[in-house]
Amino acid sequence: MILGPIGFSAPWLLLALIALPALWLLLRAVPPAPVRRRFPGVALLLGLTDDESVSDRTPWWLLLLRMLAVAAVILGLAGPVLNPEAEVAEGNRSPLLVLIDGTWASAADWPRQEEALEVLLEEAGRQGRSAAVVRLTSPEPPVFATPETWVTRLPGLAPLAWEPPAPDSDAMQRLIAGIEGLEDGIETVWISDGLDRPGRAELLSAVQDRGRLRVLETGGAVLALRPAQFVDGAVELTAIRAARDLDSEQVLTLQAHGRDPGGVMRVLEQAELRFEPGAALARQELDLPAEIRARLTHFALAGIRSAGTVALTDDGLRRREVALISGGGAEESLSLLSPLHYLQKALETNAELLHGALTDILPANPDVIALADVATLSEGEATALEDWIEGGGMLLRFAGPRLAASEISRAEEDPLMPVRLRAGGRSVGGAMSWGEPKTLAPFDADSPFAGLSVPEDVTVTSQVMAQPDPTLASRVIARLSDGTPLVTRKEIGQGQVVLFHVTANAEWSSLPLSGLFVQMLERLSVSSVNPRPEVEDVEGTTWQPERVVDGFGTISSAGTLPGVDGGELVASPLGPRLQPGLYASEDRAIARNVMGDETSIAPMPWPAGVTVQGLSAPAERPLGGYLLALALLLLLVDILASLALSGRLRGARATAALLALVLLPVPQAKAQDDFAMIATAETVLAHVLTGDEELDALAQAGLQGLSDTLYFRTSIEPAPPMGVDLEQDELSLFPFLYWPITAAQPIPSDLAYAKLNRYLRSGGMILFDTRDANVSTLGASTPESRRLQEIARPLDIPALEPLPEDHVLTRTFYLLQDFPGRYMGAPVWVEAAPPDAEQIEGMPFRNLNDGVTPVVIGGNDWAGAWAVDASGAPLMRIGAGMAAERQREIAYRFGVNLIMHVLTGNYKSDQVHVPALLDRLGN
């Protein structure tokens, strides 16, 4: 029976509470009240005092105290349990339907969701219920089977990197029809990623029509990263979050990943990304050199395993290819007079420069072609150039004497010029002119040069003039101080033509001599990036996937995945046929990320009648002991009160009784001693403080569980474990350090590394645990393993090898073949044996030295398997059924072997132990 959050294992005992009113009346009647009679002799007693008095009736408050004591005894014996499991409360045998969102947003918290799903299936199995599990990212009509069958299929239900299909899709309609065809009385549990999606009303209605619906979700913030964009010459990244409470500040680490000059994938740049209180969006600009941009492969939010926090890069950030072509001339023998000299100096750090004839360069399909004072083009060159621009190229033209003297774009606008030109040119500030050199006007807000500061010393002495017409104003992107155009632009198809009305060298202006010239060219090369093509632009083309991203954000080779149509690549939603990744066609690449440029996310507003719970149900806590202790305390108070009312509790006896009552519930405070004294009083296991409070608490609980096991099974009697600050605490006081690794863990200081190396050289052992064996066994490089490599690089660690079968760790106390923790199957690395270690005849093991391996490295999450709560019960689930308990037992045995190895060395390799070991091995 359950009453609110409390259940009772023996509810029939609660019937005794009915007798409390009768007991009240009985206590009021016994002893009976005295009968009042008038007696004249009483007058002789007037004025006398009696030191002791007896009440003629039991006070009501004392009766209430006794009633409470009796009620506490009854409730305590009824077996009260706080937060009882559902199976204690009711024997529900209706079929169980479990819906899992299974999206990229589920990946960050998938271990907890998987654990919750496993618990649901185990409970259903114990209750004899059938179950069906449906992942909404790959919906199928529900198929009911035994819960044990579904438990074996859990690895295949991992999150996928895309959203569920649209409500009107065939797959979702088949699922809804399948649910509507079920009988009434179905219990549905929806394991949600917490995000709102359009069109869920129909599915919700179908589920609620069949029976009770319960939702499990983390309740934490869901984070995502939009694709990188160029804004004002910098790379801008935007992160978004969805949470029911946005009042707290959140700080993340944004990392830019790419290959270094040696071809090794690493973090090339990182920065802080901060969500202000109340904000659902955070932006960060990265000023990355062109060399770095060319090496980038993707951006990611550190420490969050989700496809939504990964943004692949494509052609938009790569190093541009710019072709430089000039009209030629004898004066080019002087480099400073060359039309291309300043262009080349300005672009060589940010672009790949191409030189040659126009007909030779066009087949290379550069991003930009710069024509410096080139007036006349052949008909074939003009046609080919126009086709190239329409395909997305940018033609960058500069004026000069040849262009000013030609008839190009005079009578009518030339297709390869942005505006019509006046005949001749304009000269100001020269020896034969009446005017002064002109300066530049501030750039308009809609100009690609907006935001650039204009130096006062940049002047123009000559220019080609634009012919006024109705389209001129819309094509001017830079002006002189008198309003005449300096730079004009027009679009042709997917590309554009830009004309600088001055020369590319310093002959007509000082612009090429200034830093502004470099900034303007950089802005123009950025604006030359092809926009995401429209469907009609790429329809009919085939794009081959090169790299794909799974639900956990892991990037891998696309392998043999088939190509996709260009129109589908641009317009279709992500799914099994179109996975997020990088797609290439000829010399172009397009990245399809989980997030789009304008994608937003919001928490799911569940209907009022739906029960929403967290993934982790609160632990059961028996209350019987507390209630019985309360009953004893109330009875003690009753005794003292009765003595006081009878007058037998006075003076010193009253003082002693009151002190006993006051001091009884006060626990004795533990003496606070110096850190070194505590650490050296007994053997103490220690863990490295990571700064993650939840992980540090788990490590403390894990070492406490291991310490308890050592106490009960060996002669070692460890004191409570301690956390160690690498920067401040002395490490040599501890024989063993457990170091859990997180992706965001700070790198120790040089002083800390000096202490760590001294600790390793003096015989201490560090167990590095990346806790990622659930994914690293699949061949993935996890953030934790990469962080471990960074942390371990300055450490004096010897050569390592996977733990061999004859290593002493396999037999220091228990004979072991596997070394599981919360996970299993990942290799465990130890110090490599000496090259000359050979097996001696008659011995089953190699003759090793007496040293202790200074480091043990693995990812099986041993602390999670060892961890216990305050009552000694396991804190973390590690599997199902008896196999799980066996795995936990082997994890404890591995921990015992570790500590025995630290404290005793390789003594088990001595030949004196061979007979006993052979006997235990059955040889």
Tab-separated table of N, CA and C in Angstrom, residues 399-492:
chain	number	residue	atom	x	y	z
A	399	ALA	N	40.814	49.733	-62.261
A	399	ALA	CA	40.973	50.675	-63.371
A	399	ALA	C	42.456	50.942	-63.631
A	400	GLY	N	42.704	51.718	-64.667
A	400	GLY	CA	44.060	52.072	-65.041
A	400	GLY	C	44.047	52.833	-66.350
A	401	PRO	N	45.197	53.207	-66.828
A	401	PRO	CA	45.252	53.983	-68.074
A	401	PRO	C	44.584	53.279	-69.246
A	402	ARG	N	44.771	51.957	-69.367
A	402	ARG	CA	44.181	51.230	-70.505
A	402	ARG	C	42.653	51.252	-70.425
A	403	LEU	N	42.118	50.979	-69.245
A	403	LEU	CA	40.665	50.979	-69.101
A	403	LEU	C	40.097	52.375	-69.329
A	404	ALA	N	40.801	53.403	-68.850
A	404	ALA	CA	40.311	54.773	-69.027
A	404	ALA	C	40.336	55.181	-70.491
A	405	ALA	N	41.313	54.677	-71.249
A	405	ALA	CA	41.441	55.062	-72.657
A	405	ALA	C	40.577	54.222	-73.573
A	406	SER	N	40.004	53.123	-73.084
A	406	SER	CA	39.224	52.223	-73.943
A	406	SER	C	37.791	52.708	-74.065
A	407	GLU	N	37.050	52.049	-74.919
A	407	GLU	CA	35.631	52.358	-75.122
A	407	GLU	C	34.734	51.371	-74.395
A	408	ILE	N	35.293	50.569	-73.504
A	408	ILE	CA	34.511	49.530	-72.822
A	408	ILE	C	33.480	50.164	-71.892
A	409	SER	N	32.270	49.679	-71.989
A	409	SER	CA	31.146	50.082	-71.122
A	409	SER	C	30.862	51.571	-71.206
A	410	ARG	N	30.978	52.123	-72.425
A	410	ARG	CA	30.691	53.544	-72.580
A	410	ARG	C	29.256	53.739	-73.086
A	411	ALA	N	28.996	53.343	-74.308
A	411	ALA	CA	27.663	53.553	-74.876
A	411	ALA	C	26.620	52.706	-74.141
A	412	GLU	N	26.978	51.481	-73.831
A	412	GLU	CA	26.074	50.603	-73.093
A	412	GLU	C	26.894	49.811	-72.074
A	413	GLU	N	26.225	49.320	-71.061
A	413	GLU	CA	26.920	48.631	-69.969
A	413	GLU	C	27.480	47.290	-70.440
A	414	ASP	N	28.757	47.091	-70.197
A	414	ASP	CA	29.401	45.827	-70.541
A	414	ASP	C	28.982	44.753	-69.531
A	415	PRO	N	28.684	43.510	-69.972
A	415	PRO	CA	28.270	42.457	-69.022
A	415	PRO	C	29.298	42.213	-67.920
A	416	LEU	N	30.595	42.497	-68.208
A	416	LEU	CA	31.641	42.224	-67.235
A	416	LEU	C	32.079	43.483	-66.487
A	417	MET	N	31.255	44.507	-66.530
A	417	MET	CA	31.493	45.729	-65.768
A	417	MET	C	30.247	46.015	-64.928
A	418	PRO	N	30.416	46.523	-63.689
A	418	PRO	CA	29.238	46.758	-62.848
A	418	PRO	C	28.449	48.008	-63.227
A	419	VAL	N	29.111	48.992	-63.888
A	419	VAL	CA	28.432	50.246	-64.243
A	419	VAL	C	28.953	50.720	-65.601
A	420	ARG	N	28.239	51.679	-66.198
A	420	ARG	CA	28.751	52.374	-67.388
A	420	ARG	C	29.770	53.416	-66.951
A	421	LEU	N	30.735	53.691	-67.835
A	421	LEU	CA	31.808	54.638	-67.506
A	421	LEU	C	31.734	55.848	-68.428
A	422	ARG	N	32.171	57.005	-67.914
A	422	ARG	CA	32.309	58.185	-68.743
A	422	ARG	C	33.574	58.090	-69.563
A	423	ALA	N	33.572	58.809	-70.655
A	423	ALA	CA	34.768	58.818	-71.488
A	423	ALA	C	35.895	59.511	-70.742
A	424	GLY	N	37.121	59.030	-70.915
A	424	GLY	CA	38.276	59.613	-70.246
A	424	GLY	C	38.291	59.252	-68.790
A	425	GLY	N	38.800	60.151	-67.965
A	425	GLY	CA	38.876	59.909	-66.537
A	425	GLY	C	38.817	61.216	-65.788
A	426	ARG	N	39.127	61.173	-64.525
A	426	ARG	CA	39.104	62.363	-63.687
A	426	ARG	C	40.416	62.454	-62.936
A	427	SER	N	41.040	63.648	-62.973
A	427	SER	CA	42.296	63.879	-62.267
A	427	SER	C	42.102	65.043	-61.323
A	428	VAL	N	42.410	64.816	-60.038
A	428	VAL	CA	42.280	65.879	-59.036
A	428	VAL	C	43.576	65.961	-58.256
A	429	GLY	N	43.935	67.141	-57.844
A	429	GLY	CA	45.107	67.318	-57.010
A	429	GLY	C	46.417	67.242	-57.738
A	430	GLY	N	46.406	67.232	-59.056
A	430	GLY	CA	47.649	67.176	-59.802
A	430	GLY	C	48.163	68.572	-60.125
A	431	ALA	N	49.296	68.594	-60.853
A	431	ALA	CA	49.907	69.896	-61.181
A	431	ALA	C	49.023	70.696	-62.122
A	432	MET	N	48.242	70.061	-62.987
A	432	MET	CA	47.413	70.751	-63.962
A	432	MET	C	45.955	70.782	-63.535
A	433	SER	N	45.658	70.528	-62.238
A	433	SER	CA	44.267	70.515	-61.791
A	433	SER	C	44.044	71.606	-60.768
A	434	TRP	N	42.776	72.007	-60.606
A	434	TRP	CA	42.428	73.065	-59.659
A	434	TRP	C	42.026	72.495	-58.301
A	435	GLY	N	41.730	71.184	-58.175
A	435	GLY	CA	41.213	70.605	-56.937
A	435	GLY	C	42.294	69.974	-56.077
A	436	GLU	N	41.873	69.571	-54.874
A	436	GLU	CA	42.735	68.865	-53.943
A	436	GLU	C	42.453	67.367	-54.035
A	437	PRO	N	43.438	66.482	-53.646
A	437	PRO	CA	43.166	65.026	-53.615
A	437	PRO	C	41.978	64.724	-52.712
A	438	LYS	N	41.174	63.761	-53.148
A	438	LYS	CA	39.947	63.425	-52.431
A	438	LYS	C	40.193	62.297	-51.425
A	439	THR	N	39.515	62.402	-50.290
A	439	THR	CA	39.580	61.339	-49.279
A	439	THR	C	38.352	60.443	-49.407
A	440	LEU	N	38.355	59.367	-48.627
A	440	LEU	CA	37.249	58.413	-48.672
A	440	LEU	C	36.172	58.792	-47.681
A	441	ALA	N	34.927	58.563	-48.065
A	441	ALA	CA	33.799	58.781	-47.165
A	441	ALA	C	33.610	57.534	-46.291
A	442	PRO	N	33.014	57.668	-45.124
A	442	PRO	CA	32.713	56.479	-44.294
A	442	PRO	C	31.838	55.511	-45.074
A	443	PHE	N	32.013	54.223	-44.798
A	443	PHE	CA	31.289	53.195	-45.530
A	443	PHE	C	29.862	53.090	-45.021
A	444	ASP	N	28.936	52.819	-45.956
A	444	ASP	CA	27.531	52.663	-45.597
A	444	ASP	C	27.336	51.374	-44.792
A	445	ALA	N	26.220	51.322	-44.058
A	445	ALA	CA	25.949	50.161	-43.200
A	445	ALA	C	25.723	48.894	-44.003
A	446	ASP	N	25.209	49.027	-45.248
A	446	ASP	CA	24.954	47.837	-46.058
A	446	ASP	C	26.132	47.484	-46.961
A	447	SER	N	27.235	48.150	-46.816
A	447	SER	CA	28.427	47.854	-47.613
A	447	SER	C	29.193	46.698	-46.994
A	448	PRO	N	29.842	45.855	-47.811
A	448	PRO	CA	30.688	44.801	-47.229
A	448	PRO	C	31.859	45.356	-46.435
A	449	PHE	N	32.153	46.659	-46.616
A	449	PHE	CA	33.247	47.287	-45.868
A	449	PHE	C	32.747	47.975	-44.594
A	450	ALA	N	31.477	47.798	-44.259
A	450	ALA	CA	30.906	48.474	-43.091
A	450	ALA	C	31.698	48.133	-41.844
A	451	GLY	N	31.970	49.142	-41.041
A	451	GLY	CA	32.698	48.926	-39.804
A	451	GLY	C	34.182	49.178	-39.910
A	452	LEU	N	34.738	49.230	-41.128
A	452	LEU	CA	36.164	49.510	-41.286
A	452	LEU	C	36.417	51.011	-41.101
A	453	SER	N	37.464	51.322	-40.370
A	453	SER	CA	37.804	52.727	-40.179
A	453	SER	C	38.567	53.253	-41.396
A	454	VAL	N	38.317	54.478	-41.760
A	454	VAL	CA	38.918	55.098	-42.951
A	454	VAL	C	40.064	56.002	-42.507
A	455	PRO	N	41.316	55.669	-42.842
A	455	PRO	CA	42.443	56.549	-42.477
A	455	PRO	C	42.352	57.894	-43.204
A	456	GLU	N	42.747	58.932	-42.537
A	456	GLU	CA	42.684	60.260	-43.143
A	456	GLU	C	43.732	60.451	-44.228
A	457	ASP	N	44.814	59.655	-44.193
A	457	ASP	CA	45.893	59.853	-45.159
A	457	ASP	C	45.686	59.100	-46.456
A	458	VAL	N	44.572	58.383	-46.603
A	458	VAL	CA	44.268	57.694	-47.863
A	458	VAL	C	43.578	58.688	-48.789
A	459	THR	N	44.230	58.982	-49.904
A	459	THR	CA	43.684	59.966	-50.855
A	459	THR	C	43.676	59.386	-52.250
A	460	VAL	N	42.858	60.002	-53.109
A	460	VAL	CA	42.710	59.590	-54.511
A	460	VAL	C	43.001	60.799	-55.378
A	461	THR	N	43.872	60.586	-56.360
A	461	THR	CA	44.204	61.674	-57.285
A	461	THR	C	43.589	61.480	-58.659
A	462	SER	N	43.305	60.235	-59.037
A	462	SER	CA	42.696	59.963	-60.350
A	462	SER	C	41.732	58.806	-60.196
A	463	GLN	N	40.737	58.765	-61.093
A	463	GLN	CA	39.763	57.674	-61.076
A	463	GLN	C	39.013	57.651	-62.398
A	464	VAL	N	38.415	56.524	-62.716
A	464	VAL	CA	37.473	56.463	-63.824
A	464	VAL	C	36.096	56.757	-63.238
A	465	MET	N	35.316	57.550	-63.969
A	465	MET	CA	34.044	58.031	-63.448
A	465	MET	C	32.904	57.158	-63.935
A	466	ALA	N	31.938	56.896	-63.055
A	466	ALA	CA	30.751	56.134	-63.415
A	466	ALA	C	29.718	57.035	-64.058
A	467	GLN	N	29.048	56.504	-65.097
A	467	GLN	CA	27.992	57.248	-65.774
A	467	GLN	C	26.723	57.172	-64.922
A	468	PRO	N	26.142	58.298	-64.531
A	468	PRO	CA	24.921	58.244	-63.702
A	468	PRO	C	23.792	57.542	-64.430
A	469	ASP	N	23.096	56.682	-63.743
A	469	ASP	CA	21.884	56.045	-64.259
A	469	ASP	C	21.076	55.554	-63.061
A	470	PRO	N	19.849	55.063	-63.276
A	470	PRO	CA	18.984	54.692	-62.130
A	470	PRO	C	19.547	53.578	-61.248
A	471	THR	N	20.412	52.719	-61.762
A	471	THR	CA	20.913	51.592	-60.965
A	471	THR	C	22.210	51.920	-60.237
A	472	LEU	N	22.797	53.087	-60.501
A	472	LEU	CA	24.118	53.384	-59.963
A	472	LEU	C	24.128	53.386	-58.432
A	473	ALA	N	23.134	54.025	-57.816
A	473	ALA	CA	23.148	54.177	-56.354
A	473	ALA	C	23.146	52.820	-55.647
A	474	SER	N	22.432	51.838	-56.213
A	474	SER	CA	22.340	50.528	-55.563
A	474	SER	C	23.609	49.709	-55.738
A	475	ARG	N	24.501	50.136	-56.675
A	475	ARG	CA	25.703	49.350	-56.945
A	475	ARG	C	26.962	49.941	-56.330
A	476	VAL	N	26.873	51.087	-55.728
A	476	VAL	CA	28.044	51.710	-55.115
A	476	VAL	C	28.232	51.149	-53.706
A	477	ILE	N	29.431	50.639	-53.405
A	477	ILE	CA	29.707	50.105	-52.066
A	477	ILE	C	30.815	50.890	-51.371
A	478	ALA	N	31.439	51.850	-52.062
A	478	ALA	CA	32.420	52.754	-51.441
A	478	ALA	C	32.445	54.041	-52.240
A	479	ARG	N	32.539	55.195	-51.540
A	479	ARG	CA	32.503	56.510	-52.179
A	479	ARG	C	33.665	57.356	-51.710
A	480	LEU	N	33.952	58.379	-52.515
A	480	LEU	CA	34.873	59.411	-52.079
A	480	LEU	C	34.103	60.443	-51.263
A	481	SER	N	34.827	61.350	-50.661
A	481	SER	CA	34.192	62.346	-49.809
A	481	SER	C	33.237	63.249	-50.578
A	482	ASP	N	33.432	63.379	-51.890
A	482	ASP	CA	32.506	64.205	-52.684
A	482	ASP	C	31.347	63.411	-53.240
A	483	GLY	N	31.228	62.136	-52.865
A	483	GLY	CA	30.097	61.312	-53.274
A	483	GLY	C	30.313	60.521	-54.533
A	484	THR	N	31.423	60.712	-55.249
A	484	THR	CA	31.655	59.944	-56.483
A	484	THR	C	32.036	58.507	-56.134
A	485	PRO	N	31.610	57.528	-56.958
A	485	PRO	CA	31.866	56.122	-56.640
A	485	PRO	C	33.363	55.798	-56.661
A	486	LEU	N	33.789	55.027	-55.671
A	486	LEU	CA	35.148	54.486	-55.626
A	486	LEU	C	35.151	52.997	-55.932
A	487	VAL	N	34.147	52.257	-55.423
A	487	VAL	CA	34.014	50.821	-55.681
A	487	VAL	C	32.557	50.546	-55.996
A	488	THR	N	32.314	49.830	-57.090
A	488	THR	CA	30.948	49.465	-57.476
A	488	THR	C	30.862	47.966	-57.649
A	489	ARG	N	29.626	47.453	-57.579
A	489	ARG	CA	29.435	45.992	-57.633
A	489	ARG	C	28.074	45.675	-58.218
A	490	LYS	N	28.001	44.564	-58.979
A	490	LYS	CA	26.712	44.039	-59.422
A	490	LYS	C	26.779	42.515	-59.419
A	491	GLU	N	25.625	41.895	-59.265
A	491	GLU	CA	25.530	40.438	-59.228
A	491	GLU	C	25.200	39.900	-60.612
A	492	ILE	N	25.815	38.756	-60.931
A	492	ILE	CA	25.531	38.041	-62.174
A	492	ILE	C	25.306	36.580	-61.801
